[in-house]
Amino acid sequence: MSVKPIKDLSKLCIHTITTKPWSLEEAAENYERVGVKGISVWRQYLGGRDIVASGERLRSHGLEIVSLVRGGFFPSVSSRTRDQAIQDNYKAIEEAAALGAPMIVLVCGADPGQSLVKSREQIKEGIEKVLPFAIEHGVKLAIEPLHPMYADTRSAVNTMRQANEMAEAIGSDHVGVAADVYHLWWDPDLREELLRCGRKGNLYAFHICDWMCPTVDFLNDRGLMGEGCIDIPTIRGWAEEAGFSGFNEVEIFSDRHWAGDQKEFLDKIVESYYKS
């Protein structure tokens, strides 16, 4: 299968966490300056703001709001903590609706005090609890499988197969999957599971960055596309083969890049995007 090269920025989306030092206004102004067309907003950038007005401002810069990040963190050995997670996800849904974001990315959570099986059961139960509220507000929920190194506290959903099975078991057109190459590139079943996800209409999002080799930090040492060892074009080709036609969302956690000039970093993001 030949992969079509990226020729323009029409499908480039950047997560606000990627340019972490910038305020929401700075991100919007600079993304527009270089021709970025989409933005995924992390919730901490909305603190103390008029969320409706913030959404209008982002769109005034020619940016399509792709998603709100993040909801989830459903599992806990404590019923009180699980109830608090449900309330926080209700709040996230309200924020997404006010912002004009059609989707929330779910980092589903895990609790090392219980089995992964139990955590997965609680994730499914949590999604099902908030789903009617999400449907009422016109917001979709995207389960993001995370690399197994995060299975202790960040997510008990660690493969595309697990995410597919959960989305299919819930069986709603408002529940799908967000695929991130950083978390999934190692999986020998990835192409098959991306195609499965596409057949079900469940492939909601596609996130890109690179895995540095060697990496110095499993959380905050992600690379620009082409800096590391992930074959991003091939995986993007599989996503497109599965019918995905949405944004390619750049999500880079990097102490190294955050410490530098963010305008220079943004220029490098655009340059490296054509390699993805």
PDB file of C-alpha atoms in Angstrom:
ATOM      1  CA  MET A   1       0.000   0.000   0.000  1.00  0.00           C
ATOM      2  CA  SER A   2       1.433   3.359  -1.026  1.00  0.00           C
ATOM      3  CA  VAL A   3       0.956   6.228   1.403  1.00  0.00           C
ATOM      4  CA  LYS A   4      -0.060   9.571  -0.003  1.00  0.00           C
ATOM      5  CA  PRO A   5       2.385  12.279   1.066  1.00  0.00           C
ATOM      6  CA  ILE A   6       1.088  15.248   3.027  1.00  0.00           C
ATOM      7  CA  LYS A   7       1.026  18.263   0.705  1.00  0.00           C
ATOM      8  CA  ASP A   8      -0.614  20.986   2.778  1.00  0.00           C
ATOM      9  CA  LEU A   9      -1.688  21.921   6.308  1.00  0.00           C
ATOM     10  CA  SER A  10      -5.419  21.442   5.830  1.00  0.00           C
ATOM     11  CA  LYS A  11      -5.486  18.474   8.247  1.00  0.00           C
ATOM     12  CA  LEU A  12      -2.923  19.735  10.761  1.00  0.00           C
ATOM     13  CA  CYS A  13      -4.237  20.088  14.298  1.00  0.00           C
ATOM     14  CA  ILE A  14      -2.094  20.903  17.326  1.00  0.00           C
ATOM     15  CA  HIS A  15      -2.895  20.171  20.961  1.00  0.00           C
ATOM     16  CA  THR A  16      -2.437  23.158  23.250  1.00  0.00           C
ATOM     17  CA  ILE A  17      -0.272  21.005  25.531  1.00  0.00           C
ATOM     18  CA  THR A  18       2.228  20.720  22.658  1.00  0.00           C
ATOM     19  CA  THR A  19       3.081  24.417  23.024  1.00  0.00           C
ATOM     20  CA  LYS A  20       2.581  24.247  26.777  1.00  0.00           C
ATOM     21  CA  PRO A  21       4.162  27.643  27.695  1.00  0.00           C
ATOM     22  CA  TRP A  22       1.676  29.583  25.546  1.00  0.00           C
ATOM     23  CA  SER A  23      -1.660  30.867  26.740  1.00  0.00           C
ATOM     24  CA  LEU A  24      -4.732  29.961  24.713  1.00  0.00           C
ATOM     25  CA  GLU A  25      -4.558  33.357  22.984  1.00  0.00           C
ATOM     26  CA  GLU A  26      -0.886  32.977  22.110  1.00  0.00           C
ATOM     27  CA  ALA A  27      -1.476  29.498  20.758  1.00  0.00           C
ATOM     28  CA  ALA A  28      -4.403  30.635  18.599  1.00  0.00           C
ATOM     29  CA  GLU A  29      -2.549  33.622  17.171  1.00  0.00           C
ATOM     30  CA  ASN A  30       0.572  31.657  16.352  1.00  0.00           C
ATOM     31  CA  TYR A  31      -1.224  28.608  14.985  1.00  0.00           C
ATOM     32  CA  GLU A  32      -3.084  30.905  12.614  1.00  0.00           C
ATOM     33  CA  ARG A  33       0.172  32.643  11.666  1.00  0.00           C
ATOM     34  CA  VAL A  34       1.728  29.437  10.296  1.00  0.00           C
ATOM     35  CA  GLY A  35      -1.453  28.047   8.733  1.00  0.00           C
ATOM     36  CA  VAL A  36      -2.554  25.437  11.277  1.00  0.00           C
ATOM     37  CA  LYS A  37      -6.230  24.609  10.775  1.00  0.00           C
ATOM     38  CA  GLY A  38      -7.221  22.685  13.898  1.00  0.00           C
ATOM     39  CA  ILE A  39      -6.774  22.925  17.660  1.00  0.00           C
ATOM     40  CA  SER A  40      -7.418  20.458  20.462  1.00  0.00           C
ATOM     41  CA  VAL A  41      -7.789  22.239  23.772  1.00  0.00           C
ATOM     42  CA  TRP A  42      -6.567  20.848  27.063  1.00  0.00           C
ATOM     43  CA  ARG A  43      -8.923  21.657  29.905  1.00  0.00           C
ATOM     44  CA  GLN A  44      -6.396  23.514  32.057  1.00  0.00           C
ATOM     45  CA  TYR A  45      -6.302  26.244  29.412  1.00  0.00           C
ATOM     46  CA  LEU A  46      -9.966  27.017  30.123  1.00  0.00           C
ATOM     47  CA  GLY A  47      -9.604  27.751  33.836  1.00  0.00           C
ATOM     48  CA  GLY A  48     -11.337  30.975  34.848  1.00  0.00           C
ATOM     49  CA  ARG A  49     -12.458  31.741  31.307  1.00  0.00           C
ATOM     50  CA  ASP A  50     -15.735  32.402  29.546  1.00  0.00           C
ATOM     51  CA  ILE A  51     -15.662  29.115  27.645  1.00  0.00           C
ATOM     52  CA  VAL A  52     -18.211  30.118  25.016  1.00  0.00           C
ATOM     53  CA  ALA A  53     -16.235  33.279  24.249  1.00  0.00           C
ATOM     54  CA  SER A  54     -13.011  31.251  24.144  1.00  0.00           C
ATOM     55  CA  GLY A  55     -14.487  28.967  21.512  1.00  0.00           C
ATOM     56  CA  GLU A  56     -15.618  31.922  19.440  1.00  0.00           C
ATOM     57  CA  ARG A  57     -12.152  33.454  19.665  1.00  0.00           C
ATOM     58  CA  LEU A  58     -10.468  30.259  18.491  1.00  0.00           C
ATOM     59  CA  ARG A  59     -12.787  30.043  15.492  1.00  0.00           C
ATOM     60  CA  SER A  60     -12.111  33.700  14.697  1.00  0.00           C
ATOM     61  CA  HIS A  61      -8.496  32.652  14.095  1.00  0.00           C
ATOM     62  CA  GLY A  62      -9.657  30.136  11.504  1.00  0.00           C
ATOM     63  CA  LEU A  63      -9.192  27.189  13.835  1.00  0.00           C
ATOM     64  CA  GLU A  64     -11.543  24.242  13.953  1.00  0.00           C
ATOM     65  CA  ILE A  65     -11.895  22.945  17.495  1.00  0.00           C
ATOM     66  CA  VAL A  66     -11.209  19.232  17.112  1.00  0.00           C
ATOM     67  CA  SER A  67     -11.485  17.973  20.685  1.00  0.00           C
ATOM     68  CA  LEU A  68     -11.359  18.754  24.375  1.00  0.00           C
ATOM     69  CA  VAL A  69      -8.696  16.890  26.329  1.00  0.00           C
ATOM     70  CA  ARG A  70      -9.243  15.143  28.651  1.00  0.00           C
ATOM     71  CA  GLY A  71     -11.951  13.223  30.467  1.00  0.00           C
ATOM     72  CA  GLY A  72     -11.870   9.758  31.974  1.00  0.00           C
ATOM     73  CA  PHE A  73      -9.941   8.515  35.039  1.00  0.00           C
ATOM     74  CA  PHE A  74     -12.929   6.395  36.031  1.00  0.00           C
ATOM     75  CA  PRO A  75     -11.443   3.504  38.078  1.00  0.00           C
ATOM     76  CA  SER A  76     -10.775   3.528  41.798  1.00  0.00           C
ATOM     77  CA  VAL A  77     -10.994   1.204  44.757  1.00  0.00           C
ATOM     78  CA  SER A  78     -12.943   4.058  46.383  1.00  0.00           C
ATOM     79  CA  SER A  79     -16.603   4.479  45.422  1.00  0.00           C
ATOM     80  CA  ARG A  80     -16.367   8.133  46.436  1.00  0.00           C
ATOM     81  CA  THR A  81     -13.468   8.707  44.021  1.00  0.00           C
ATOM     82  CA  ARG A  82     -15.406   6.956  41.240  1.00  0.00           C
ATOM     83  CA  ASP A  83     -18.394   9.214  41.903  1.00  0.00           C
ATOM     84  CA  GLN A  84     -16.129  12.278  41.784  1.00  0.00           C
ATOM     85  CA  ALA A  85     -14.792  11.107  38.424  1.00  0.00           C
ATOM     86  CA  ILE A  86     -18.324  10.882  37.055  1.00  0.00           C
ATOM     87  CA  GLN A  87     -19.023  14.440  38.177  1.00  0.00           C
ATOM     88  CA  ASP A  88     -15.784  15.675  36.617  1.00  0.00           C
ATOM     89  CA  ASN A  89     -16.704  14.013  33.330  1.00  0.00           C
ATOM     90  CA  TYR A  90     -20.107  15.703  33.418  1.00  0.00           C
ATOM     91  CA  LYS A  91     -18.229  18.986  33.825  1.00  0.00           C
ATOM     92  CA  ALA A  92     -15.929  18.130  30.919  1.00  0.00           C
ATOM     93  CA  ILE A  93     -18.931  17.416  28.714  1.00  0.00           C
ATOM     94  CA  GLU A  94     -20.439  20.794  29.608  1.00  0.00           C
ATOM     95  CA  GLU A  95     -17.105  22.471  28.841  1.00  0.00           C
ATOM     96  CA  ALA A  96     -16.837  20.729  25.473  1.00  0.00           C
ATOM     97  CA  ALA A  97     -20.355  21.770  24.518  1.00  0.00           C
ATOM     98  CA  ALA A  98     -19.718  25.369  25.558  1.00  0.00           C
ATOM     99  CA  LEU A  99     -16.412  25.469  23.684  1.00  0.00           C
ATOM    100  CA  GLY A 100     -17.911  23.911  20.569  1.00  0.00           C
ATOM    101  CA  ALA A 101     -15.718  20.810  20.721  1.00  0.00           C
ATOM    102  CA  PRO A 102     -17.459  17.798  19.177  1.00  0.00           C
ATOM    103  CA  MET A 103     -15.451  15.248  21.137  1.00  0.00           C
ATOM    104  CA  ILE A 104     -13.724  14.554  24.446  1.00  0.00           C
ATOM    105  CA  VAL A 105     -10.620  12.376  24.535  1.00  0.00           C
ATOM    106  CA  LEU A 106     -10.796   9.930  27.434  1.00  0.00           C
ATOM    107  CA  VAL A 107      -7.644   8.985  29.308  1.00  0.00           C
ATOM    108  CA  CYS A 108      -9.490   6.209  31.044  1.00  0.00           C
ATOM    109  CA  GLY A 109      -7.482   5.713  34.240  1.00  0.00           C
ATOM    110  CA  ALA A 110      -6.420   2.751  36.354  1.00  0.00           C
ATOM    111  CA  ASP A 111      -5.943   1.957  40.034  1.00  0.00           C
ATOM    112  CA  PRO A 112      -2.911  -0.127  41.064  1.00  0.00           C
ATOM    113  CA  GLY A 113      -4.844  -1.245  44.135  1.00  0.00           C
ATOM    114  CA  GLN A 114      -7.021  -3.510  42.008  1.00  0.00           C
ATOM    115  CA  SER A 115      -6.728  -5.724  38.957  1.00  0.00           C
ATOM    116  CA  LEU A 116      -6.627  -4.338  35.437  1.00  0.00           C
ATOM    117  CA  VAL A 117      -9.745  -6.376  34.717  1.00  0.00           C
ATOM    118  CA  LYS A 118     -11.588  -4.585  37.520  1.00  0.00           C
ATOM    119  CA  SER A 119     -10.349  -1.202  36.321  1.00  0.00           C
ATOM    120  CA  ARG A 120     -11.567  -1.969  32.799  1.00  0.00           C
ATOM    121  CA  GLU A 121     -14.979  -2.919  34.149  1.00  0.00           C
ATOM    122  CA  GLN A 122     -15.162   0.404  35.982  1.00  0.00           C
ATOM    123  CA  ILE A 123     -14.075   2.300  32.857  1.00  0.00           C
ATOM    124  CA  LYS A 124     -16.899   0.759  30.855  1.00  0.00           C
ATOM    125  CA  GLU A 125     -19.375   1.458  33.662  1.00  0.00           C
ATOM    126  CA  GLY A 126     -18.158   5.052  33.931  1.00  0.00           C
ATOM    127  CA  ILE A 127     -18.514   5.702  30.211  1.00  0.00           C
ATOM    128  CA  GLU A 128     -21.994   4.213  30.219  1.00  0.00           C
ATOM    129  CA  LYS A 129     -22.987   6.449  33.136  1.00  0.00           C
ATOM    130  CA  VAL A 130     -21.932   9.692  31.448  1.00  0.00           C
ATOM    131  CA  LEU A 131     -22.972   8.657  27.926  1.00  0.00           C
ATOM    132  CA  PRO A 132     -26.615   9.889  28.101  1.00  0.00           C
ATOM    133  CA  PHE A 133     -25.335  13.296  29.251  1.00  0.00           C
ATOM    134  CA  ALA A 134     -22.815  13.346  26.407  1.00  0.00           C
ATOM    135  CA  ILE A 135     -25.505  12.473  23.852  1.00  0.00           C
ATOM    136  CA  GLU A 136     -27.769  15.196  25.271  1.00  0.00           C
ATOM    137  CA  HIS A 137     -24.973  17.742  24.756  1.00  0.00           C
ATOM    138  CA  GLY A 138     -23.931  16.463  21.317  1.00  0.00           C
ATOM    139  CA  VAL A 139     -20.451  15.436  22.482  1.00  0.00           C
ATOM    140  CA  LYS A 140     -18.721  12.213  21.439  1.00  0.00           C
ATOM    141  CA  LEU A 141     -16.404  10.236  23.720  1.00  0.00           C
ATOM    142  CA  ALA A 142     -13.135   8.871  22.341  1.00  0.00           C
ATOM    143  CA  ILE A 143     -11.394   6.101  24.283  1.00  0.00           C
ATOM    144  CA  GLU A 144      -7.633   6.555  23.961  1.00  0.00           C
ATOM    145  CA  PRO A 145      -5.598   3.386  24.545  1.00  0.00           C
ATOM    146  CA  LEU A 146      -2.317   4.233  26.275  1.00  0.00           C
ATOM    147  CA  HIS A 147       1.028   2.443  26.107  1.00  0.00           C
ATOM    148  CA  PRO A 148       1.252  -0.454  28.617  1.00  0.00           C
ATOM    149  CA  MET A 149       3.868   1.475  30.617  1.00  0.00           C
ATOM    150  CA  TYR A 150       0.925   3.614  31.819  1.00  0.00           C
ATOM    151  CA  ALA A 151      -1.210   0.676  32.952  1.00  0.00           C
ATOM    152  CA  ASP A 152      -0.538   1.366  36.637  1.00  0.00           C
ATOM    153  CA  THR A 153      -2.414   4.648  37.074  1.00  0.00           C
ATOM    154  CA  ARG A 154      -3.147   6.315  33.729  1.00  0.00           C
ATOM    155  CA  SER A 155      -5.077   3.728  31.763  1.00  0.00           C
ATOM    156  CA  ALA A 156      -6.072   0.083  31.921  1.00  0.00           C
ATOM    157  CA  VAL A 157      -6.938   0.302  28.216  1.00  0.00           C
ATOM    158  CA  ASN A 158      -3.628  -0.336  26.488  1.00  0.00           C
ATOM    159  CA  THR A 159      -4.261  -1.710  22.989  1.00  0.00           C
ATOM    160  CA  MET A 160      -6.477  -0.895  20.038  1.00  0.00           C
ATOM    161  CA  ARG A 161      -8.098  -4.290  20.493  1.00  0.00           C
ATOM    162  CA  GLN A 162      -9.124  -3.460  24.062  1.00  0.00           C
ATOM    163  CA  ALA A 163     -10.432  -0.053  22.983  1.00  0.00           C
ATOM    164  CA  ASN A 164     -12.327  -1.595  20.074  1.00  0.00           C
ATOM    165  CA  GLU A 165     -13.869  -4.249  22.274  1.00  0.00           C
ATOM    166  CA  MET A 166     -14.999  -1.674  24.817  1.00  0.00           C
ATOM    167  CA  ALA A 167     -16.462   0.696  22.219  1.00  0.00           C
ATOM    168  CA  GLU A 168     -18.251  -2.177  20.490  1.00  0.00           C
ATOM    169  CA  ALA A 169     -19.610  -3.511  23.793  1.00  0.00           C
ATOM    170  CA  ILE A 170     -21.020  -0.074  24.664  1.00  0.00           C
ATOM    171  CA  GLY A 171     -22.486   0.108  21.169  1.00  0.00           C
ATOM    172  CA  SER A 172     -23.165   3.827  20.779  1.00  0.00           C
ATOM    173  CA  ASP A 173     -22.499   6.135  17.859  1.00  0.00           C
ATOM    174  CA  HIS A 174     -21.198   8.578  20.481  1.00  0.00           C
ATOM    175  CA  VAL A 175     -18.395   6.289  21.707  1.00  0.00           C
ATOM    176  CA  GLY A 176     -15.288   5.561  19.633  1.00  0.00           C
ATOM    177  CA  VAL A 177     -11.508   5.465  19.758  1.00  0.00           C
ATOM    178  CA  ALA A 178      -8.642   7.978  19.605  1.00  0.00           C
ATOM    179  CA  ALA A 179      -5.515   6.318  18.162  1.00  0.00           C
ATOM    180  CA  ASP A 180      -2.146   7.801  19.155  1.00  0.00           C
ATOM    181  CA  VAL A 181       0.950   6.479  17.387  1.00  0.00           C
ATOM    182  CA  TYR A 182       3.094   7.089  20.499  1.00  0.00           C
ATOM    183  CA  HIS A 183       1.036   4.559  22.419  1.00  0.00           C
ATOM    184  CA  LEU A 184       0.330   2.045  19.661  1.00  0.00           C
ATOM    185  CA  TRP A 185       3.260   1.890  17.244  1.00  0.00           C
ATOM    186  CA  TRP A 186       4.689  -1.283  18.813  1.00  0.00           C
ATOM    187  CA  ASP A 187       1.471  -3.349  18.437  1.00  0.00           C
ATOM    188  CA  PRO A 188       1.766  -6.159  15.826  1.00  0.00           C
ATOM    189  CA  ASP A 189      -2.031  -6.159  15.436  1.00  0.00           C
ATOM    190  CA  LEU A 190      -2.296  -2.414  14.875  1.00  0.00           C
ATOM    191  CA  ARG A 191      -3.247  -2.420  11.187  1.00  0.00           C
ATOM    192  CA  GLU A 192      -5.884  -5.097  11.701  1.00  0.00           C
ATOM    193  CA  GLU A 193      -7.365  -3.271  14.676  1.00  0.00           C
ATOM    194  CA  LEU A 194      -7.360   0.127  12.956  1.00  0.00           C
ATOM    195  CA  LEU A 195      -9.243  -1.430  10.035  1.00  0.00           C
ATOM    196  CA  ARG A 196     -11.679  -3.035  12.469  1.00  0.00           C
ATOM    197  CA  CYS A 197     -12.194   0.329  14.159  1.00  0.00           C
ATOM    198  CA  GLY A 198     -12.844   1.967  10.809  1.00  0.00           C
ATOM    199  CA  ARG A 199     -15.341  -0.690   9.715  1.00  0.00           C
ATOM    200  CA  LYS A 200     -17.367   0.002  12.838  1.00  0.00           C
ATOM    201  CA  GLY A 201     -17.214   3.778  12.274  1.00  0.00           C
ATOM    202  CA  ASN A 202     -15.375   4.138  15.572  1.00  0.00           C
ATOM    203  CA  LEU A 203     -12.077   5.757  14.564  1.00  0.00           C
ATOM    204  CA  TYR A 204     -12.633   9.264  15.922  1.00  0.00           C
ATOM    205  CA  ALA A 205      -9.118  10.705  16.226  1.00  0.00           C
ATOM    206  CA  PHE A 206      -5.510  10.192  15.141  1.00  0.00           C
ATOM    207  CA  HIS A 207      -2.627  11.632  17.197  1.00  0.00           C
ATOM    208  CA  ILE A 208       0.989  11.919  16.038  1.00  0.00           C
ATOM    209  CA  CYS A 209       4.448  12.528  17.479  1.00  0.00           C
ATOM    210  CA  ASP A 210       7.583  10.371  17.629  1.00  0.00           C
ATOM    211  CA  TRP A 211       9.326   8.018  20.042  1.00  0.00           C
ATOM    212  CA  MET A 212      12.857   9.193  20.776  1.00  0.00           C
ATOM    213  CA  CYS A 213      15.542   6.530  20.753  1.00  0.00           C
ATOM    214  CA  PRO A 214      16.910   6.438  23.329  1.00  0.00           C
ATOM    215  CA  THR A 215      14.188   8.173  25.287  1.00  0.00           C
ATOM    216  CA  VAL A 216      15.133   9.944  28.504  1.00  0.00           C
ATOM    217  CA  ASP A 217      11.601  10.239  29.901  1.00  0.00           C
ATOM    218  CA  PHE A 218       8.621   8.046  29.068  1.00  0.00           C
ATOM    219  CA  LEU A 219       6.178  10.925  29.559  1.00  0.00           C
ATOM    220  CA  ASN A 220       7.947  14.140  28.606  1.00  0.00           C
ATOM    221  CA  ASP A 221      10.432  13.186  25.886  1.00  0.00           C
ATOM    222  CA  ARG A 222       8.248  12.808  22.835  1.00  0.00           C
ATOM    223  CA  GLY A 223       9.743  13.926  19.549  1.00  0.00           C
ATOM    224  CA  LEU A 224       8.808  15.799  16.428  1.00  0.00           C
ATOM    225  CA  MET A 225       7.682  13.628  13.562  1.00  0.00           C
ATOM    226  CA  GLY A 226      10.800  12.127  12.008  1.00  0.00           C
ATOM    227  CA  GLU A 227      12.966  12.616  15.121  1.00  0.00           C
ATOM    228  CA  GLY A 228      12.418   9.115  16.427  1.00  0.00           C
ATOM    229  CA  CYS A 229      11.706   5.551  15.408  1.00  0.00           C
ATOM    230  CA  ILE A 230       7.958   5.419  14.678  1.00  0.00           C
ATOM    231  CA  ASP A 231       6.978   4.748  11.073  1.00  0.00           C
ATOM    232  CA  ILE A 232       4.286   7.406  11.184  1.00  0.00           C
ATOM    233  CA  PRO A 233       3.488   7.509   7.430  1.00  0.00           C
ATOM    234  CA  THR A 234       2.730   3.784   7.391  1.00  0.00           C
ATOM    235  CA  ILE A 235       0.439   4.018  10.415  1.00  0.00           C
ATOM    236  CA  ARG A 236      -1.262   7.088   8.966  1.00  0.00           C
ATOM    237  CA  GLY A 237      -1.768   5.072   5.793  1.00  0.00           C
ATOM    238  CA  TRP A 238      -3.478   2.346   7.799  1.00  0.00           C
ATOM    239  CA  ALA A 239      -5.755   4.906   9.447  1.00  0.00           C
ATOM    240  CA  GLU A 240      -6.663   6.329   6.047  1.00  0.00           C
ATOM    241  CA  GLU A 241      -7.189   2.797   4.720  1.00  0.00           C
ATOM    242  CA  ALA A 242      -9.629   2.381   7.604  1.00  0.00           C
ATOM    243  CA  GLY A 243     -11.565   5.383   6.307  1.00  0.00           C
ATOM    244  CA  PHE A 244     -10.210   8.049   8.615  1.00  0.00           C
ATOM    245  CA  SER A 245     -10.269  11.486   7.004  1.00  0.00           C
ATOM    246  CA  GLY A 246     -10.015  13.752  10.036  1.00  0.00           C
ATOM    247  CA  PHE A 247      -7.196  15.844  11.446  1.00  0.00           C
ATOM    248  CA  ASN A 248      -3.692  14.597  12.191  1.00  0.00           C
ATOM    249  CA  GLU A 249      -3.319  15.886  15.746  1.00  0.00           C
ATOM    250  CA  VAL A 250       0.175  16.758  16.927  1.00  0.00           C
ATOM    251  CA  GLU A 251       0.461  15.968  20.632  1.00  0.00           C
ATOM    252  CA  ILE A 252       4.013  16.362  21.933  1.00  0.00           C
ATOM    253  CA  PHE A 253       5.008  16.248  25.597  1.00  0.00           C
ATOM    254  CA  SER A 254       8.624  17.413  25.687  1.00  0.00           C
ATOM    255  CA  ASP A 255      10.573  19.172  28.412  1.00  0.00           C
ATOM    256  CA  ARG A 256      13.255  19.744  25.774  1.00  0.00           C
ATOM    257  CA  HIS A 257      10.949  21.479  23.317  1.00  0.00           C
ATOM    258  CA  TRP A 258       8.962  23.328  25.994  1.00  0.00           C
ATOM    259  CA  ALA A 259      12.201  24.910  27.265  1.00  0.00           C
ATOM    260  CA  GLY A 260      12.935  26.498  23.899  1.00  0.00           C
ATOM    261  CA  ASP A 261      11.460  29.305  21.819  1.00  0.00           C
ATOM    262  CA  GLN A 262       7.909  28.213  21.075  1.00  0.00           C
ATOM    263  CA  LYS A 263       7.736  30.068  17.762  1.00  0.00           C
ATOM    264  CA  GLU A 264      10.804  28.190  16.554  1.00  0.00           C
ATOM    265  CA  PHE A 265       9.296  24.961  17.880  1.00  0.00           C
ATOM    266  CA  LEU A 266       6.059  25.664  16.007  1.00  0.00           C
ATOM    267  CA  ASP A 267       7.980  26.217  12.786  1.00  0.00           C
ATOM    268  CA  LYS A 268       9.685  22.851  13.344  1.00  0.00           C
ATOM    269  CA  ILE A 269       6.291  21.200  13.922  1.00  0.00           C
ATOM    270  CA  VAL A 270       5.066  22.460  10.560  1.00  0.00           C
ATOM    271  CA  GLU A 271       8.266  21.355   8.825  1.00  0.00           C
ATOM    272  CA  SER A 272       8.176  17.891  10.403  1.00  0.00           C
ATOM    273  CA  TYR A 273       4.449  17.488   9.708  1.00  0.00           C
ATOM    274  CA  TYR A 274       5.214  16.892   6.059  1.00  0.00           C
ATOM    275  CA  LYS A 275       7.258  13.839   7.127  1.00  0.00           C
ATOM    276  CA  SER A 276       4.328  12.232   8.939  1.00  0.00           C
TER     277      SER A 276
END
